[in-house]
Every structure is written in C-alpha cells, then in structure tokens.
C-alpha cells in the first residue's frame, strides 16, 4: 500500500507565496493598488529563516481614503491571510508616494486595528458555523495524493485571483461594517469615528 502523499512546510509556504505573487498581487495592481510606501512595510519574506511572507499594498481614492491590504502566509499553516483596512487622511495628498517618508506603523496599532477586516472571515453575516463549514476560504484543504494537492492549490489560486480582481466588493462590505478613522499621514488618529 502506498504511503500518503507528503509535502514539507517549506513547499506549502512556497506554494501559497507563489499564488500571492503570481495571482493575488497582479490582480490588486490591476485595481490600482501599489506596493506600500511606508518605511515599516513588508513586501516579501520577513525574516532570515523564512517563517513567512507579507505583502502590503495601498491605494489612495478620490475621497482621500487610504486603503491598506496586507497579504500574509506563515510557515506551518495552510492559510493565506488577507486583511483590509481603510482610513480617511486629514490632509489632502497628491499620491501614495507622498507617504514614503512616513513610518506607517500606527495604521496597524490600536485603535486603528479595530477596523481591520479579514477577508472571507470578518465580512460574513450570519452564524460563524455556517461560513466555517460551507463558504470558501483562503486555505489549502485536505489532500492525500499529488493530484489532490494540485486540485486544492488550483482551488485556492482561483479564489485568491477572483477575490483580488473583485476587491471592490470587499471594500464595499468593509464600508457596510466600519467607518474610517480620520488620521494624519503617519496613522495617528485625529478623529475616531466608531
């Protein structure tokens, strides 16, 4: 009898990272998102032991709203984590590049982190058990063979690609749940809306 198909943690990490780089990020770029300009932002592996990859992308809207999307994969997991947060900047800026001298860490700290929405998790209505059992998520499901692993990867790739191509759906959902904090360019809250 054949042993069950095995894949290493490193191969799992690489597979999910490839999905982000080749399908998720390009779709976001098509929707006007660019690599985050903040000095503290990650865009690739985030330590020398390659415990994971993190990519932060931003978009500035005509309403002076700053959208921040963070895509993360951790070693030892089967998931991809995709977070969205939106802020209203208290001063008009002309482009994202105006933020390149800013730190940006405050956009991730309290109270700003309270409006972070994890896609395909925090945006569902109804009982959690329903979406945990029946709705798609950014996760490699069960596999026992090379072909079932490939099938799970393809399913994850298609979901990430479709959702990042339709990111405006999630932005709309974010606005249904939250109101943007008003911050300065460094992410310091000027007016907490919620």
Short mmCIF file of N, CA and C in Angstrom, two decimals:
data_model
loop_
_atom_site.label_atom_id
_atom_site.label_comp_id
_atom_site.label_asym_id
_atom_site.label_seq_id
_atom_site.Cartn_x
_atom_site.Cartn_y
_atom_site.Cartn_z
N UNK A 1 0.84 -1.20 0.00
CA UNK A 1 0.00 0.00 0.00
C UNK A 1 0.87 1.24 0.00
N UNK A 2 0.53 2.21 -0.79
CA UNK A 2 1.31 3.45 -0.89
C UNK A 2 1.13 4.30 0.36
N UNK A 3 2.25 4.96 0.74
CA UNK A 3 2.15 5.94 1.82
C UNK A 3 1.39 7.16 1.32
N UNK A 4 0.76 7.86 2.25
CA UNK A 4 0.08 9.10 1.88
C UNK A 4 1.10 10.10 1.35
N UNK A 5 0.66 10.89 0.42
CA UNK A 5 1.49 11.95 -0.16
C UNK A 5 1.89 12.94 0.93
N UNK A 6 3.15 13.31 0.96
CA UNK A 6 3.65 14.26 1.96
C UNK A 6 4.21 15.50 1.26
N UNK A 7 4.05 16.62 1.92
CA UNK A 7 4.65 17.85 1.42
C UNK A 7 5.26 18.58 2.61
N UNK A 8 6.41 19.20 2.41
CA UNK A 8 7.09 19.86 3.53
C UNK A 8 6.44 21.21 3.82
N UNK A 9 6.72 21.71 5.02
CA UNK A 9 6.22 23.04 5.39
C UNK A 9 6.76 24.10 4.44
N UNK A 10 8.02 23.93 4.05
CA UNK A 10 8.63 24.91 3.14
C UNK A 10 7.93 24.89 1.78
N UNK A 11 7.59 23.70 1.28
CA UNK A 11 6.89 23.61 -0.01
C UNK A 11 5.48 24.21 0.08
N UNK A 12 4.81 23.98 1.21
CA UNK A 12 3.48 24.58 1.42
C UNK A 12 3.57 26.10 1.44
N UNK A 13 4.58 26.62 2.13
CA UNK A 13 4.80 28.06 2.21
C UNK A 13 5.09 28.63 0.83
N UNK A 14 5.96 27.97 0.10
CA UNK A 14 6.33 28.43 -1.24
C UNK A 14 5.12 28.42 -2.18
N UNK A 15 4.31 27.37 -2.09
CA UNK A 15 3.13 27.26 -2.96
C UNK A 15 2.16 28.41 -2.71
N UNK A 16 1.88 28.72 -1.45
CA UNK A 16 0.96 29.81 -1.13
C UNK A 16 1.56 31.16 -1.50
N UNK A 17 2.86 31.32 -1.28
CA UNK A 17 3.52 32.57 -1.65
C UNK A 17 3.47 32.79 -3.16
N UNK A 18 3.64 31.71 -3.92
CA UNK A 18 3.57 31.81 -5.38
C UNK A 18 2.19 32.26 -5.83
N UNK A 19 1.15 31.74 -5.18
CA UNK A 19 -0.23 32.16 -5.50
C UNK A 19 -0.38 33.67 -5.29
N UNK A 20 0.16 34.17 -4.18
CA UNK A 20 0.07 35.61 -3.91
C UNK A 20 0.81 36.41 -4.96
N UNK A 21 2.05 36.01 -5.24
CA UNK A 21 2.89 36.78 -6.16
C UNK A 21 2.40 36.74 -7.60
N UNK A 22 1.91 35.58 -8.03
CA UNK A 22 1.55 35.42 -9.45
C UNK A 22 0.09 35.69 -9.75
N UNK A 23 -0.78 35.64 -8.73
CA UNK A 23 -2.21 35.82 -8.98
C UNK A 23 -2.84 36.92 -8.14
N UNK A 24 -2.59 36.93 -6.84
CA UNK A 24 -3.21 37.92 -5.96
C UNK A 24 -2.71 39.33 -6.18
N UNK A 25 -1.40 39.52 -6.09
CA UNK A 25 -0.82 40.88 -6.21
C UNK A 25 -1.07 41.47 -7.60
N UNK A 26 -0.86 40.74 -8.70
CA UNK A 26 -1.15 41.33 -10.02
C UNK A 26 -2.61 41.79 -10.17
N UNK A 27 -3.56 41.04 -9.61
CA UNK A 27 -4.97 41.46 -9.69
C UNK A 27 -5.20 42.74 -8.88
N UNK A 28 -4.56 42.86 -7.72
CA UNK A 28 -4.68 44.09 -6.94
C UNK A 28 -4.06 45.26 -7.70
N UNK A 29 -2.92 45.02 -8.33
CA UNK A 29 -2.28 46.08 -9.11
C UNK A 29 -3.17 46.53 -10.27
N UNK A 30 -3.89 45.59 -10.87
CA UNK A 30 -4.86 45.94 -11.93
C UNK A 30 -5.95 46.86 -11.39
N UNK A 31 -6.23 46.74 -10.08
CA UNK A 31 -7.26 47.56 -9.43
C UNK A 31 -6.68 48.83 -8.79
N UNK A 32 -5.45 49.18 -9.14
CA UNK A 32 -4.87 50.44 -8.70
C UNK A 32 -4.08 50.40 -7.40
N UNK A 33 -3.88 49.22 -6.83
CA UNK A 33 -3.08 49.10 -5.60
C UNK A 33 -1.60 49.03 -5.97
N UNK A 34 -0.77 49.64 -5.12
CA UNK A 34 0.67 49.60 -5.34
C UNK A 34 1.36 49.20 -4.05
N UNK A 35 2.62 48.81 -4.18
CA UNK A 35 3.42 48.46 -3.01
C UNK A 35 3.39 49.61 -2.02
N UNK A 36 3.16 49.29 -0.77
CA UNK A 36 3.06 50.31 0.28
C UNK A 36 4.35 51.13 0.37
N UNK A 37 4.23 52.45 0.49
CA UNK A 37 5.41 53.30 0.54
C UNK A 37 6.02 53.43 1.94
N UNK A 38 5.30 52.98 2.97
CA UNK A 38 5.76 53.21 4.34
C UNK A 38 7.09 52.51 4.63
N UNK A 39 7.90 53.18 5.44
CA UNK A 39 9.22 52.65 5.78
C UNK A 39 9.14 51.32 6.53
N UNK A 40 8.06 51.09 7.24
CA UNK A 40 7.92 49.87 8.05
C UNK A 40 7.17 48.75 7.35
N UNK A 41 6.80 48.95 6.11
CA UNK A 41 6.00 47.94 5.39
C UNK A 41 6.87 46.80 4.88
N UNK A 42 6.26 45.62 4.83
CA UNK A 42 6.92 44.44 4.29
C UNK A 42 6.44 44.20 2.87
N UNK A 43 7.36 43.63 2.08
CA UNK A 43 6.97 43.20 0.74
C UNK A 43 7.87 42.03 0.36
N UNK A 44 7.57 40.88 0.94
CA UNK A 44 8.37 39.68 0.71
C UNK A 44 8.60 38.94 2.01
N UNK A 45 9.71 38.16 2.07
CA UNK A 45 9.96 37.39 3.28
C UNK A 45 10.28 38.33 4.44
N UNK A 46 9.83 37.97 5.64
CA UNK A 46 10.03 38.89 6.74
C UNK A 46 10.94 38.40 7.84
N UNK A 47 11.73 37.40 7.58
CA UNK A 47 12.88 37.13 8.43
C UNK A 47 13.83 36.19 7.71
N UNK A 48 15.04 36.07 8.22
CA UNK A 48 16.07 35.30 7.52
C UNK A 48 15.78 33.80 7.51
N UNK A 49 14.95 33.32 8.45
CA UNK A 49 14.60 31.90 8.48
C UNK A 49 13.38 31.59 7.62
N UNK A 50 12.89 32.58 6.91
CA UNK A 50 11.70 32.47 6.05
C UNK A 50 10.55 31.79 6.80
N UNK A 51 10.10 32.46 7.85
CA UNK A 51 8.94 31.97 8.59
C UNK A 51 7.65 32.39 7.91
N UNK A 52 7.76 33.23 6.92
CA UNK A 52 6.56 33.66 6.22
C UNK A 52 6.86 34.77 5.24
N UNK A 53 5.80 35.17 4.56
CA UNK A 53 5.88 36.27 3.61
C UNK A 53 4.73 37.22 3.90
N UNK A 54 5.01 38.50 3.74
CA UNK A 54 3.99 39.51 3.97
C UNK A 54 4.11 40.57 2.88
N UNK A 55 2.98 40.93 2.30
CA UNK A 55 2.94 41.95 1.25
C UNK A 55 1.89 42.99 1.63
N UNK A 56 2.32 44.26 1.64
CA UNK A 56 1.38 45.33 1.94
C UNK A 56 1.23 46.23 0.73
N UNK A 57 -0.02 46.43 0.32
CA UNK A 57 -0.31 47.29 -0.83
C UNK A 57 -1.30 48.36 -0.41
N UNK A 58 -1.23 49.51 -1.07
CA UNK A 58 -2.08 50.65 -0.73
C UNK A 58 -2.72 51.24 -1.99
N UNK A 59 -3.79 51.96 -1.73
CA UNK A 59 -4.46 52.70 -2.80
C UNK A 59 -5.04 53.97 -2.19
N UNK A 60 -4.92 55.06 -2.90
CA UNK A 60 -5.49 56.33 -2.47
C UNK A 60 -6.68 56.64 -3.37
N UNK A 61 -7.83 56.94 -2.76
CA UNK A 61 -9.03 57.21 -3.56
C UNK A 61 -9.25 58.72 -3.69
N UNK A 62 -10.19 59.07 -4.55
CA UNK A 62 -10.54 60.48 -4.73
C UNK A 62 -11.11 61.11 -3.47
N UNK A 63 -11.67 60.27 -2.58
CA UNK A 63 -12.23 60.78 -1.30
C UNK A 63 -11.14 60.98 -0.25
N UNK A 64 -9.88 60.82 -0.64
CA UNK A 64 -8.74 60.91 0.27
C UNK A 64 -8.75 59.76 1.29
N UNK A 65 -9.30 58.63 0.86
CA UNK A 65 -9.27 57.42 1.68
C UNK A 65 -8.04 56.61 1.30
N UNK A 66 -7.36 56.13 2.32
CA UNK A 66 -6.20 55.27 2.12
C UNK A 66 -6.62 53.83 2.41
N UNK A 67 -6.56 52.98 1.38
CA UNK A 67 -6.87 51.55 1.54
C UNK A 67 -5.54 50.83 1.76
N UNK A 68 -5.49 49.99 2.76
CA UNK A 68 -4.29 49.18 3.02
C UNK A 68 -4.71 47.71 3.02
N UNK A 69 -4.08 46.94 2.13
CA UNK A 69 -4.33 45.50 2.07
C UNK A 69 -3.03 44.78 2.43
N UNK A 70 -3.15 43.85 3.36
CA UNK A 70 -1.99 43.06 3.79
C UNK A 70 -2.28 41.59 3.50
N UNK A 71 -1.37 40.96 2.74
CA UNK A 71 -1.49 39.55 2.40
C UNK A 71 -0.34 38.82 3.11
N UNK A 72 -0.67 37.79 3.88
CA UNK A 72 0.33 37.12 4.70
C UNK A 72 0.19 35.61 4.61
N UNK A 73 1.35 34.93 4.54
CA UNK A 73 1.39 33.47 4.69
C UNK A 73 2.45 33.14 5.73
N UNK A 74 2.10 32.23 6.64
CA UNK A 74 3.01 31.80 7.69
C UNK A 74 3.42 30.36 7.46
N UNK A 75 4.65 30.07 7.80
CA UNK A 75 5.13 28.69 7.76
C UNK A 75 4.35 27.87 8.78
N UNK A 76 4.03 26.64 8.43
CA UNK A 76 3.33 25.76 9.35
C UNK A 76 1.82 25.87 9.28
N UNK A 77 1.31 26.68 8.36
CA UNK A 77 -0.14 26.82 8.20
C UNK A 77 -0.52 26.49 6.76
N UNK A 78 -1.82 26.32 6.53
CA UNK A 78 -2.32 26.07 5.17
C UNK A 78 -3.07 27.28 4.63
N UNK A 79 -3.17 28.34 5.42
CA UNK A 79 -3.98 29.51 5.08
C UNK A 79 -3.18 30.63 4.42
N UNK A 80 -3.94 31.49 3.75
CA UNK A 80 -3.46 32.81 3.34
C UNK A 80 -4.35 33.79 4.09
N UNK A 81 -3.73 34.76 4.72
CA UNK A 81 -4.50 35.77 5.48
C UNK A 81 -4.49 37.06 4.67
N UNK A 82 -5.68 37.59 4.40
CA UNK A 82 -5.80 38.84 3.64
C UNK A 82 -6.63 39.82 4.47
N UNK A 83 -6.00 40.93 4.84
CA UNK A 83 -6.65 41.95 5.67
C UNK A 83 -6.82 43.24 4.88
N UNK A 84 -7.94 43.92 5.15
CA UNK A 84 -8.24 45.22 4.54
C UNK A 84 -8.56 46.22 5.63
N UNK A 85 -7.99 47.40 5.54
CA UNK A 85 -8.37 48.50 6.42
C UNK A 85 -8.38 49.78 5.60
N UNK A 86 -9.23 50.70 5.99
CA UNK A 86 -9.40 51.95 5.24
C UNK A 86 -9.37 53.12 6.21
N UNK A 87 -8.68 54.16 5.82
CA UNK A 87 -8.54 55.36 6.65
C UNK A 87 -8.86 56.60 5.81
N UNK A 88 -9.35 57.62 6.50
CA UNK A 88 -9.54 58.92 5.86
C UNK A 88 -8.41 59.83 6.32
N UNK A 89 -7.59 60.27 5.38
CA UNK A 89 -6.47 61.15 5.74
C UNK A 89 -6.99 62.56 5.98
N UNK A 90 -6.47 63.20 7.03
CA UNK A 90 -6.98 64.52 7.39
C UNK A 90 -6.42 65.64 6.52
N UNK A 91 -5.43 65.35 5.72
CA UNK A 91 -4.90 66.34 4.78
C UNK A 91 -4.82 65.74 3.39
N UNK A 92 -5.09 66.54 2.41
CA UNK A 92 -5.10 66.06 1.02
C UNK A 92 -3.67 65.75 0.59
N UNK A 93 -3.48 64.57 0.04
CA UNK A 93 -2.17 64.26 -0.56
C UNK A 93 -2.40 63.96 -2.03
N UNK A 94 -1.36 64.20 -2.82
CA UNK A 94 -1.49 64.05 -4.27
C UNK A 94 -1.32 62.62 -4.75
N UNK A 95 -0.45 61.88 -4.05
CA UNK A 95 -0.22 60.49 -4.46
C UNK A 95 0.31 59.69 -3.28
N UNK A 96 0.28 58.39 -3.43
CA UNK A 96 0.80 57.48 -2.40
C UNK A 96 2.26 57.79 -2.09
N UNK A 97 3.01 58.22 -3.09
CA UNK A 97 4.44 58.49 -2.88
C UNK A 97 4.67 59.61 -1.86
N UNK A 98 3.65 60.44 -1.59
CA UNK A 98 3.78 61.47 -0.56
C UNK A 98 3.93 60.87 0.83
N UNK A 99 3.69 59.57 0.96
CA UNK A 99 3.77 58.89 2.26
C UNK A 99 5.10 58.17 2.47
N UNK A 100 6.01 58.27 1.52
CA UNK A 100 7.23 57.44 1.58
C UNK A 100 8.16 57.78 2.74
N UNK A 101 8.07 58.98 3.28
CA UNK A 101 8.91 59.34 4.44
C UNK A 101 8.21 59.00 5.76
N UNK A 102 6.99 58.51 5.68
CA UNK A 102 6.21 58.20 6.89
C UNK A 102 6.51 56.79 7.39
N UNK A 103 6.32 56.61 8.67
CA UNK A 103 6.55 55.33 9.32
C UNK A 103 5.43 54.34 8.99
N UNK A 104 4.20 54.72 9.26
CA UNK A 104 3.05 53.90 8.93
C UNK A 104 2.67 52.84 9.94
N UNK A 105 3.49 52.60 10.96
CA UNK A 105 3.20 51.55 11.95
C UNK A 105 1.90 51.83 12.71
N UNK A 106 1.57 53.11 12.90
CA UNK A 106 0.36 53.45 13.65
C UNK A 106 -0.92 53.02 12.95
N UNK A 107 -0.85 52.78 11.64
CA UNK A 107 -2.03 52.29 10.93
C UNK A 107 -2.41 50.88 11.40
N UNK A 108 -1.45 50.18 12.02
CA UNK A 108 -1.69 48.80 12.47
C UNK A 108 -1.91 48.69 13.98
N UNK A 109 -1.74 49.80 14.68
CA UNK A 109 -1.83 49.80 16.15
C UNK A 109 -3.23 50.22 16.60
N UNK A 110 -3.59 49.91 17.88
CA UNK A 110 -4.87 50.40 18.41
C UNK A 110 -4.89 51.93 18.39
N UNK A 111 -6.02 52.56 18.13
CA UNK A 111 -7.32 51.96 17.86
C UNK A 111 -7.54 51.60 16.39
N UNK A 112 -6.55 51.87 15.53
CA UNK A 112 -6.74 51.63 14.09
C UNK A 112 -6.96 50.17 13.73
N UNK A 113 -6.37 49.26 14.48
CA UNK A 113 -6.51 47.85 14.15
C UNK A 113 -7.93 47.32 14.37
N UNK A 114 -8.75 48.07 15.10
CA UNK A 114 -10.12 47.61 15.38
C UNK A 114 -11.01 47.63 14.14
N UNK A 115 -10.58 48.32 13.08
CA UNK A 115 -11.38 48.35 11.85
C UNK A 115 -10.79 47.45 10.76
N UNK A 116 -9.81 46.65 11.11
CA UNK A 116 -9.24 45.71 10.14
C UNK A 116 -10.24 44.59 9.87
N UNK A 117 -10.48 44.33 8.60
CA UNK A 117 -11.40 43.26 8.20
C UNK A 117 -10.60 42.16 7.51
N UNK A 118 -10.67 40.96 8.05
CA UNK A 118 -10.03 39.82 7.40
C UNK A 118 -11.00 39.27 6.38
N UNK A 119 -10.57 39.26 5.11
CA UNK A 119 -11.44 38.81 4.03
C UNK A 119 -11.78 37.33 4.19
N UNK A 120 -13.01 37.00 3.83
CA UNK A 120 -13.56 35.64 3.91
C UNK A 120 -13.59 35.13 5.35
N UNK A 121 -13.69 36.06 6.29
CA UNK A 121 -13.82 35.69 7.70
C UNK A 121 -14.66 36.74 8.41
N UNK A 122 -14.13 37.97 8.51
CA UNK A 122 -14.81 39.04 9.24
C UNK A 122 -15.96 39.67 8.47
N UNK A 123 -16.06 39.39 7.17
CA UNK A 123 -17.06 40.07 6.35
C UNK A 123 -18.35 39.27 6.16
N UNK A 124 -18.44 38.09 6.76
CA UNK A 124 -19.65 37.29 6.60
C UNK A 124 -20.73 37.70 7.59
N UNK A 125 -21.98 37.60 7.14
CA UNK A 125 -23.13 37.78 8.02
C UNK A 125 -23.60 36.38 8.43
N UNK A 126 -24.27 36.32 9.55
CA UNK A 126 -24.85 35.05 9.97
C UNK A 126 -23.97 34.29 10.94
N UNK A 127 -24.42 33.09 11.34
CA UNK A 127 -23.68 32.31 12.33
C UNK A 127 -22.33 31.83 11.79
N UNK A 128 -21.27 31.93 12.60
CA UNK A 128 -19.93 31.54 12.14
C UNK A 128 -19.84 30.09 11.66
N UNK A 129 -20.59 29.21 12.29
CA UNK A 129 -20.52 27.80 11.91
C UNK A 129 -20.90 27.60 10.45
N UNK A 130 -21.87 28.37 9.95
CA UNK A 130 -22.29 28.25 8.56
C UNK A 130 -21.15 28.56 7.60
N UNK A 131 -20.49 29.71 7.81
CA UNK A 131 -19.42 30.03 6.85
C UNK A 131 -18.19 29.18 7.06
N UNK A 132 -17.96 28.70 8.28
CA UNK A 132 -16.82 27.81 8.51
C UNK A 132 -16.99 26.49 7.76
N UNK A 133 -18.23 26.03 7.65
CA UNK A 133 -18.49 24.75 7.02
C UNK A 133 -18.75 24.82 5.52
N UNK A 134 -19.39 25.91 5.07
CA UNK A 134 -19.90 25.90 3.70
C UNK A 134 -19.30 26.93 2.74
N UNK A 135 -18.73 28.00 3.24
CA UNK A 135 -18.26 29.05 2.34
C UNK A 135 -16.75 28.93 2.10
N UNK A 136 -16.30 29.36 0.93
CA UNK A 136 -14.88 29.20 0.61
C UNK A 136 -13.99 30.04 1.51
N UNK A 137 -12.77 29.56 1.70
CA UNK A 137 -11.79 30.29 2.50
C UNK A 137 -10.42 30.16 1.85
N UNK A 138 -9.50 31.01 2.26
CA UNK A 138 -8.15 31.00 1.69
C UNK A 138 -7.31 29.96 2.40
N UNK A 139 -7.56 28.71 2.07
CA UNK A 139 -6.90 27.62 2.77
C UNK A 139 -6.76 26.43 1.84
N UNK A 140 -5.62 25.75 1.95
CA UNK A 140 -5.43 24.51 1.23
C UNK A 140 -6.16 23.42 2.01
N UNK A 141 -7.12 22.80 1.36
CA UNK A 141 -7.92 21.77 2.03
C UNK A 141 -7.16 20.45 2.15
N UNK A 142 -7.90 19.41 2.44
CA UNK A 142 -7.32 18.08 2.65
C UNK A 142 -6.84 17.48 1.33
N UNK A 143 -5.69 16.82 1.41
CA UNK A 143 -5.13 16.14 0.23
C UNK A 143 -4.39 14.89 0.69
N UNK A 144 -4.42 13.87 -0.17
CA UNK A 144 -3.70 12.62 0.15
C UNK A 144 -2.79 12.19 -0.99
N UNK A 145 -2.96 12.84 -2.14
CA UNK A 145 -2.14 12.49 -3.30
C UNK A 145 -1.63 13.78 -3.95
N UNK A 146 -0.67 13.62 -4.83
CA UNK A 146 -0.14 14.78 -5.57
C UNK A 146 -1.26 15.47 -6.34
N UNK A 147 -2.13 14.68 -6.97
CA UNK A 147 -3.19 15.29 -7.77
C UNK A 147 -4.22 16.00 -6.89
N UNK A 148 -4.53 15.44 -5.71
CA UNK A 148 -5.49 16.14 -4.84
C UNK A 148 -4.86 17.40 -4.25
N UNK A 149 -3.54 17.38 -4.04
CA UNK A 149 -2.85 18.59 -3.58
C UNK A 149 -2.92 19.66 -4.67
N UNK A 150 -2.65 19.27 -5.91
CA UNK A 150 -2.71 20.21 -7.04
C UNK A 150 -4.13 20.78 -7.19
N UNK A 151 -5.13 19.95 -6.98
CA UNK A 151 -6.52 20.39 -7.07
C UNK A 151 -6.80 21.45 -5.99
N UNK A 152 -6.32 21.21 -4.77
CA UNK A 152 -6.51 22.17 -3.68
C UNK A 152 -5.78 23.49 -3.98
N UNK A 153 -4.57 23.39 -4.54
CA UNK A 153 -3.81 24.60 -4.90
C UNK A 153 -4.56 25.39 -5.96
N UNK A 154 -5.08 24.70 -6.97
CA UNK A 154 -5.82 25.37 -8.04
C UNK A 154 -7.07 26.07 -7.50
N UNK A 155 -7.75 25.42 -6.57
CA UNK A 155 -8.94 25.99 -5.96
C UNK A 155 -8.59 27.27 -5.18
N UNK A 156 -7.50 27.21 -4.41
CA UNK A 156 -7.04 28.37 -3.66
C UNK A 156 -6.60 29.48 -4.61
N UNK A 157 -5.86 29.13 -5.63
CA UNK A 157 -5.40 30.12 -6.62
C UNK A 157 -6.58 30.82 -7.28
N UNK A 158 -7.58 30.05 -7.70
CA UNK A 158 -8.74 30.64 -8.38
C UNK A 158 -9.52 31.57 -7.44
N UNK A 159 -9.65 31.19 -6.16
CA UNK A 159 -10.36 32.02 -5.20
C UNK A 159 -9.62 33.33 -4.94
N UNK A 160 -8.30 33.24 -4.73
CA UNK A 160 -7.50 34.45 -4.50
C UNK A 160 -7.56 35.37 -5.71
N UNK A 161 -7.38 34.79 -6.89
CA UNK A 161 -7.39 35.60 -8.12
C UNK A 161 -8.75 36.29 -8.30
N UNK A 162 -9.83 35.53 -8.13
CA UNK A 162 -11.18 36.08 -8.31
C UNK A 162 -11.46 37.19 -7.29
N UNK A 163 -11.12 36.94 -6.04
CA UNK A 163 -11.41 37.93 -4.99
C UNK A 163 -10.57 39.19 -5.14
N UNK A 164 -9.31 39.05 -5.51
CA UNK A 164 -8.47 40.24 -5.68
C UNK A 164 -8.88 41.01 -6.93
N UNK A 165 -9.39 40.32 -7.94
CA UNK A 165 -9.92 41.02 -9.12
C UNK A 165 -11.19 41.78 -8.76
N UNK A 166 -11.94 41.27 -7.78
CA UNK A 166 -13.19 41.89 -7.34
C UNK A 166 -13.04 42.53 -5.96
N UNK A 167 -11.90 43.13 -5.70
CA UNK A 167 -11.63 43.68 -4.37
C UNK A 167 -12.64 44.76 -3.98
N UNK A 168 -13.21 45.44 -4.96
CA UNK A 168 -14.19 46.49 -4.65
C UNK A 168 -15.41 45.93 -3.91
N UNK A 169 -15.74 44.66 -4.14
CA UNK A 169 -16.82 44.02 -3.39
C UNK A 169 -16.50 44.02 -1.90
N UNK A 170 -15.25 43.70 -1.57
CA UNK A 170 -14.83 43.64 -0.16
C UNK A 170 -14.69 45.04 0.43
N UNK A 171 -14.28 46.01 -0.40
CA UNK A 171 -14.22 47.40 0.05
C UNK A 171 -15.62 47.88 0.42
N UNK A 172 -16.58 47.56 -0.43
CA UNK A 172 -17.98 47.93 -0.15
C UNK A 172 -18.45 47.28 1.14
N UNK A 173 -18.12 46.02 1.31
CA UNK A 173 -18.50 45.30 2.54
C UNK A 173 -17.84 45.93 3.76
N UNK A 174 -16.57 46.34 3.62
CA UNK A 174 -15.88 47.00 4.73
C UNK A 174 -16.66 48.25 5.16
N UNK A 175 -17.09 49.03 4.17
CA UNK A 175 -17.83 50.27 4.47
C UNK A 175 -19.20 49.98 5.11
N UNK A 176 -19.77 48.81 4.84
CA UNK A 176 -21.03 48.44 5.49
C UNK A 176 -20.83 48.13 6.97
N UNK A 177 -19.63 47.68 7.32
CA UNK A 177 -19.33 47.26 8.69
C UNK A 177 -18.67 48.39 9.50
N UNK A 178 -17.79 49.16 8.86
CA UNK A 178 -16.96 50.15 9.55
C UNK A 178 -17.10 51.54 8.94
N UNK A 179 -16.61 52.51 9.69
CA UNK A 179 -16.39 53.86 9.17
C UNK A 179 -14.90 54.14 9.35
N UNK A 180 -14.28 54.83 8.40
CA UNK A 180 -12.83 55.04 8.52
C UNK A 180 -12.46 56.04 9.61
N UNK A 181 -11.44 55.68 10.41
CA UNK A 181 -10.87 56.65 11.33
C UNK A 181 -10.20 57.75 10.52
N UNK A 182 -10.26 58.96 11.02
CA UNK A 182 -9.56 60.08 10.38
C UNK A 182 -8.17 60.15 11.01
N UNK A 183 -7.14 60.05 10.17
CA UNK A 183 -5.76 60.02 10.67
C UNK A 183 -4.90 61.03 9.92
N UNK A 184 -3.72 61.28 10.49
CA UNK A 184 -2.71 62.04 9.74
C UNK A 184 -1.94 61.06 8.86
N UNK A 185 -0.92 61.53 8.16
CA UNK A 185 -0.17 60.69 7.23
C UNK A 185 0.59 59.57 7.93
N UNK A 186 0.87 59.75 9.22
CA UNK A 186 1.61 58.73 9.99
C UNK A 186 0.67 57.70 10.61
N UNK A 187 -0.64 57.89 10.46
CA UNK A 187 -1.58 56.95 11.05
C UNK A 187 -2.03 57.33 12.45
N UNK A 188 -1.64 58.50 12.93
CA UNK A 188 -2.10 58.96 14.23
C UNK A 188 -3.56 59.39 14.10
N UNK A 189 -4.41 58.87 14.98
CA UNK A 189 -5.84 59.17 14.89
C UNK A 189 -6.12 60.61 15.27
N UNK A 190 -6.76 61.32 14.36
CA UNK A 190 -7.18 62.69 14.60
C UNK A 190 -8.62 62.67 15.09
N UNK A 191 -9.41 61.76 14.52
CA UNK A 191 -10.81 61.64 14.92
C UNK A 191 -11.21 60.17 14.77
N UNK A 192 -11.55 59.55 15.89
CA UNK A 192 -12.02 58.16 15.87
C UNK A 192 -13.51 58.19 15.58
N UNK A 193 -13.91 57.60 14.46
CA UNK A 193 -15.29 57.70 14.01
C UNK A 193 -16.18 56.69 14.75
N UNK A 194 -15.67 55.52 15.05
CA UNK A 194 -16.51 54.49 15.68
C UNK A 194 -16.45 54.54 17.18
#
